[in-house]
Short mmCIF file of C-alpha atoms in Angstrom, two decimals:
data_model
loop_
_atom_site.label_atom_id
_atom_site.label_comp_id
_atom_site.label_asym_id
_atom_site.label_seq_id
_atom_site.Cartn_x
_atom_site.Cartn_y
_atom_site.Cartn_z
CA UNK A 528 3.16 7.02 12.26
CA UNK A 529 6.51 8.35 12.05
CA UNK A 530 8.03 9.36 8.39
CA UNK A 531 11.38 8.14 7.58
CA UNK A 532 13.56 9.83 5.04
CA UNK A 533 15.81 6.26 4.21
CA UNK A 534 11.75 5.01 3.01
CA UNK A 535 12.55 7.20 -0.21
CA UNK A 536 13.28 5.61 -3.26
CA UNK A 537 14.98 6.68 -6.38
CA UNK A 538 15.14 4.54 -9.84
CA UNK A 539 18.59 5.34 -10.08
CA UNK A 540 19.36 2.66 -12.97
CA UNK A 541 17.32 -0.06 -14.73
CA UNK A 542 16.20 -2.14 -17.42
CA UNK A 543 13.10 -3.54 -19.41
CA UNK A 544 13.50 -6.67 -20.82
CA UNK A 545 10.98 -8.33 -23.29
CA UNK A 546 10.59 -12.01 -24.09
CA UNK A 547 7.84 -14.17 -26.00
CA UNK A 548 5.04 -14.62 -23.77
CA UNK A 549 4.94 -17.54 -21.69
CA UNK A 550 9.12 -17.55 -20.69
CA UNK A 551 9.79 -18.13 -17.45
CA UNK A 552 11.11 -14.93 -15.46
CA UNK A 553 13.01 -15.38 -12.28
CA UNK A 554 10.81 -15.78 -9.53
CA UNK A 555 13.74 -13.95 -7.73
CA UNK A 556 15.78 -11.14 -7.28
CA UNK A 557 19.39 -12.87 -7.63
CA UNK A 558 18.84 -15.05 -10.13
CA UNK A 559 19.72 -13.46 -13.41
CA UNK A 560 17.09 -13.23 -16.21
CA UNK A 561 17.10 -16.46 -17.94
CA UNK A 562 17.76 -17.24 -21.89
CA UNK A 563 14.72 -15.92 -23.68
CA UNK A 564 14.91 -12.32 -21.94
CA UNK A 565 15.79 -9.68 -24.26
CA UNK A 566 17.32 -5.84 -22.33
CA UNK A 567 16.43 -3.59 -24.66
CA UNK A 568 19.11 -1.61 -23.68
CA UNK A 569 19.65 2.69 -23.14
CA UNK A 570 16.07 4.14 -22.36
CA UNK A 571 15.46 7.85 -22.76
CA UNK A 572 16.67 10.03 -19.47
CA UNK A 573 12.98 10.06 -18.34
CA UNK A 574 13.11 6.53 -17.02
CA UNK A 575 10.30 4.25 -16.79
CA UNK A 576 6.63 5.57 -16.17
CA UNK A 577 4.10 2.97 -14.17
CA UNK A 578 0.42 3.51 -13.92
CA UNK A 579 -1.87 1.37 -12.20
CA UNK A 580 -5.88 3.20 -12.22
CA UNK A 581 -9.05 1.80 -11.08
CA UNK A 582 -12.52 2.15 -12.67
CA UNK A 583 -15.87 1.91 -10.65
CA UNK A 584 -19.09 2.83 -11.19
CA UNK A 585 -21.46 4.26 -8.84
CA UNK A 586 -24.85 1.81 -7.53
CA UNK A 587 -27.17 4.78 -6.55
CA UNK A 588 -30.30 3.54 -4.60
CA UNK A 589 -33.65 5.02 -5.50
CA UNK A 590 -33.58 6.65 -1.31
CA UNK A 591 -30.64 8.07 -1.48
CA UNK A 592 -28.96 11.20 -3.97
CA UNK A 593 -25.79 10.05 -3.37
CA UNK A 594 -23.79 6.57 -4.46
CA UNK A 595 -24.67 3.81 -1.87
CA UNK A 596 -21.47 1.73 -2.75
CA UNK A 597 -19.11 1.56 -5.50
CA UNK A 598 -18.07 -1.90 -8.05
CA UNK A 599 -14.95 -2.18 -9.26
CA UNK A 600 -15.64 -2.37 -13.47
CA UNK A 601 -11.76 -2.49 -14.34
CA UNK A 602 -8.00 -2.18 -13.82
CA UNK A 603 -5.48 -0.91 -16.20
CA UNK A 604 -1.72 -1.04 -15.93
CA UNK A 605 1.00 0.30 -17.98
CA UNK A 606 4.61 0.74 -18.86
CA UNK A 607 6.04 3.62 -20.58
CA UNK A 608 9.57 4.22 -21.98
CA UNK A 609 11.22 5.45 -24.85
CA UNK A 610 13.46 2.77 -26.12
CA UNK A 611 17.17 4.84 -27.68
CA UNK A 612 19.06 2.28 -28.93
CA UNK A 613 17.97 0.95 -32.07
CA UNK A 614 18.67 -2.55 -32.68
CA UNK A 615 16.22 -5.58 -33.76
CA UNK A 616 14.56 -5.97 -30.31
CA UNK A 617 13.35 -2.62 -29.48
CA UNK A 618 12.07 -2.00 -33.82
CA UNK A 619 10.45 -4.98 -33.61
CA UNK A 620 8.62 -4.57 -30.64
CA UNK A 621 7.76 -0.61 -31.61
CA UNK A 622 6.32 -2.43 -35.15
CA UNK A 623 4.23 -5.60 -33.81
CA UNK A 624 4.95 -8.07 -36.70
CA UNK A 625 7.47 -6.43 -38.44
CA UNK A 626 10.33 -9.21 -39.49
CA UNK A 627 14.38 -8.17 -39.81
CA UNK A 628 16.29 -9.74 -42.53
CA UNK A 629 19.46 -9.23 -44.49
CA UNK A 630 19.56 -7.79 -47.57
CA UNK A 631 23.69 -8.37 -47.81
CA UNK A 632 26.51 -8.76 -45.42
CA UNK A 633 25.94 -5.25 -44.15
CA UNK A 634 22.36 -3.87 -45.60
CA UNK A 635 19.57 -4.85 -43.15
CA UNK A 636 15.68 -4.82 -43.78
CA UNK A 637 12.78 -4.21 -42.09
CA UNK A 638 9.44 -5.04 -43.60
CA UNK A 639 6.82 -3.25 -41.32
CA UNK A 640 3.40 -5.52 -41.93
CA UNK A 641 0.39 -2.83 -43.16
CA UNK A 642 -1.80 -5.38 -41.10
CA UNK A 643 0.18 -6.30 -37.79
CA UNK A 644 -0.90 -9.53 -36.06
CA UNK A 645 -1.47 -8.87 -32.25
CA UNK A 646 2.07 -8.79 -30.55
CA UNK A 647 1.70 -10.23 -27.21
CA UNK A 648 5.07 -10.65 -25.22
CA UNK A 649 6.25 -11.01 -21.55
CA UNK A 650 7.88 -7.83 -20.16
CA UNK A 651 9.99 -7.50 -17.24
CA UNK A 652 11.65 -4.12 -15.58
CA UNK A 653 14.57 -4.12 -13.06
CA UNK A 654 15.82 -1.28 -10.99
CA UNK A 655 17.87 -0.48 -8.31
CA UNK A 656 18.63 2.42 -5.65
CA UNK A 657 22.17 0.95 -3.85
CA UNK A 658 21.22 -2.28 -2.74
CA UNK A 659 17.27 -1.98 -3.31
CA UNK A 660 16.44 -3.72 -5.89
CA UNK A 661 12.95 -4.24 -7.82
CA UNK A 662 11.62 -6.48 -10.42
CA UNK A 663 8.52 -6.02 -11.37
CA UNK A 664 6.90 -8.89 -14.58
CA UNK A 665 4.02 -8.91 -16.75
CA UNK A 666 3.49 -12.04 -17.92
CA UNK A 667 1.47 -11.08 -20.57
CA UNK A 668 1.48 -7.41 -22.13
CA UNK A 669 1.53 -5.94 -25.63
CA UNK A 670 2.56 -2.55 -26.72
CA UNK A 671 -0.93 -0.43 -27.40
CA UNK A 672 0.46 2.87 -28.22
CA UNK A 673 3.52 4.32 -29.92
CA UNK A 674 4.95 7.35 -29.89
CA UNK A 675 5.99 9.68 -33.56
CA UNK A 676 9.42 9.18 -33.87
CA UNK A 677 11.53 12.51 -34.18
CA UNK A 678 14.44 12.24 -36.31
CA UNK A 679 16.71 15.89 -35.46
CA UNK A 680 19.79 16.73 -34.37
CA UNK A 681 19.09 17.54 -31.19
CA UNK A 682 18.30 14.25 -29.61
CA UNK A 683 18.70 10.64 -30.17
CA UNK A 684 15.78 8.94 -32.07
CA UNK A 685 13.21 7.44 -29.72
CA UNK A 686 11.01 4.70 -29.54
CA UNK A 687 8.59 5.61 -27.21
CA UNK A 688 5.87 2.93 -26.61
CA UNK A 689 3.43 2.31 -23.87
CA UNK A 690 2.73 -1.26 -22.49
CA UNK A 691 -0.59 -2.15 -21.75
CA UNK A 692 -0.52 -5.31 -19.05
CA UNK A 693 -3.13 -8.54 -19.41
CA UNK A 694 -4.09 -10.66 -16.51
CA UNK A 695 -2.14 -14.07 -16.91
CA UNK A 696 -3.45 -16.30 -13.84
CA UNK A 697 -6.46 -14.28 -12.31
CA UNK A 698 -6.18 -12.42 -9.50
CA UNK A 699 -2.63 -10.85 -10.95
CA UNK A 700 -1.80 -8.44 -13.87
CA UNK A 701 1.80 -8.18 -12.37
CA UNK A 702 4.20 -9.66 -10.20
CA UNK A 703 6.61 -6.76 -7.85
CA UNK A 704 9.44 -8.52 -6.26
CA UNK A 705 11.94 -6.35 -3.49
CA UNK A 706 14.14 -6.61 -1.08
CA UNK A 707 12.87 -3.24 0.46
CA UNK A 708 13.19 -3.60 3.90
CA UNK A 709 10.41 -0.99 4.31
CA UNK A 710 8.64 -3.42 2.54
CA UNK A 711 8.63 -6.08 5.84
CA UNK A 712 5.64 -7.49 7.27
CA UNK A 713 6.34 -5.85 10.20
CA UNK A 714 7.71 -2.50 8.86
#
């Protein structure tokens, strides 16, 4: 098999986009994302971080030293970003339960719960590299672990969280959409 240099992908620009759990996403890539979907706007310059890992554990048979097969015990799958602009969507989501209200016309408050509720919510990410685009949506996922946030003058304060994906309707934890055209059945 042949390598191909126009196979390699960059995330040249994107979003993640958040929305109460159980809102339709586009099942799409032109269709925009519907009423619901929250961007959550400028992410840190590192992008978006995916991880998908496997757990197994070894059956060993009494003959043999070494593992006669392998079962699959688990699958994990996460999102991480650091969220820079801080408006309602992106505090609220870094502080599961935490409500936003106004104090006065220009004095906002939030009230961060000491006993947050779980915080489950439907995520989507978009990118693009020219005319490559990806979607990739978690119908069910819940941020499950947070960052310190670094207030200096050096850098812009950061949310950064990492999604933790359920499974919605067994087999899938995810759906990836693309119009890759590496992607083709026959590619």
């Amino acid at each position: 098999m042949a390598n191909d240099a126009d196979n390699v992908r960059v995330g040249l620009n994107g979003s993640v986009y958040i929305a109460q759990k159980g809102t339709t996403a586009p099942a799409d890539l032109d269709t925009a994302w519907p009423a619901g979907w929250v961007d959550l706007g400028y992410l840190s310059d590192d992008g978006v971080e995916m991880s998908y890992s496997t757990e197994s554990e070894d059956i060993v048979a009494w003959q043999s030293l070494s593992p006669v097969r392998k079962v699959l015990t688990g699958v994990d799958m996460t999102l991480g970003f650091t969220a820079i602009e801080l408006k309602t969507a992106t505090v609220t989501l870094y502080f599961p339960s935490a409500t936003m209200s106004d104090v006065s016309g220009t004095v906002h408050k939030l009230s961060i719960p000491a006993a947050p509720a779980p915080d489950e919510r439907a995520i989507g990410l978009e990118w693009v590299d020219g005319d490559i685009k990806n979607r990739l949506i978690i119908a069910r996922g819940e941020v499950t672990d947070r960052e310190a946030i670094t207030l200096a003058r050096s850098g812009a304060v950061g949310l950064g969280m990492t999604v933790s994906a359920y499974a919605d309707t067994a087999p899938e934890i995810a759906v990836w959409l693309s119009n890759d055209p590496a992607w083709g059945a026959a590619a």
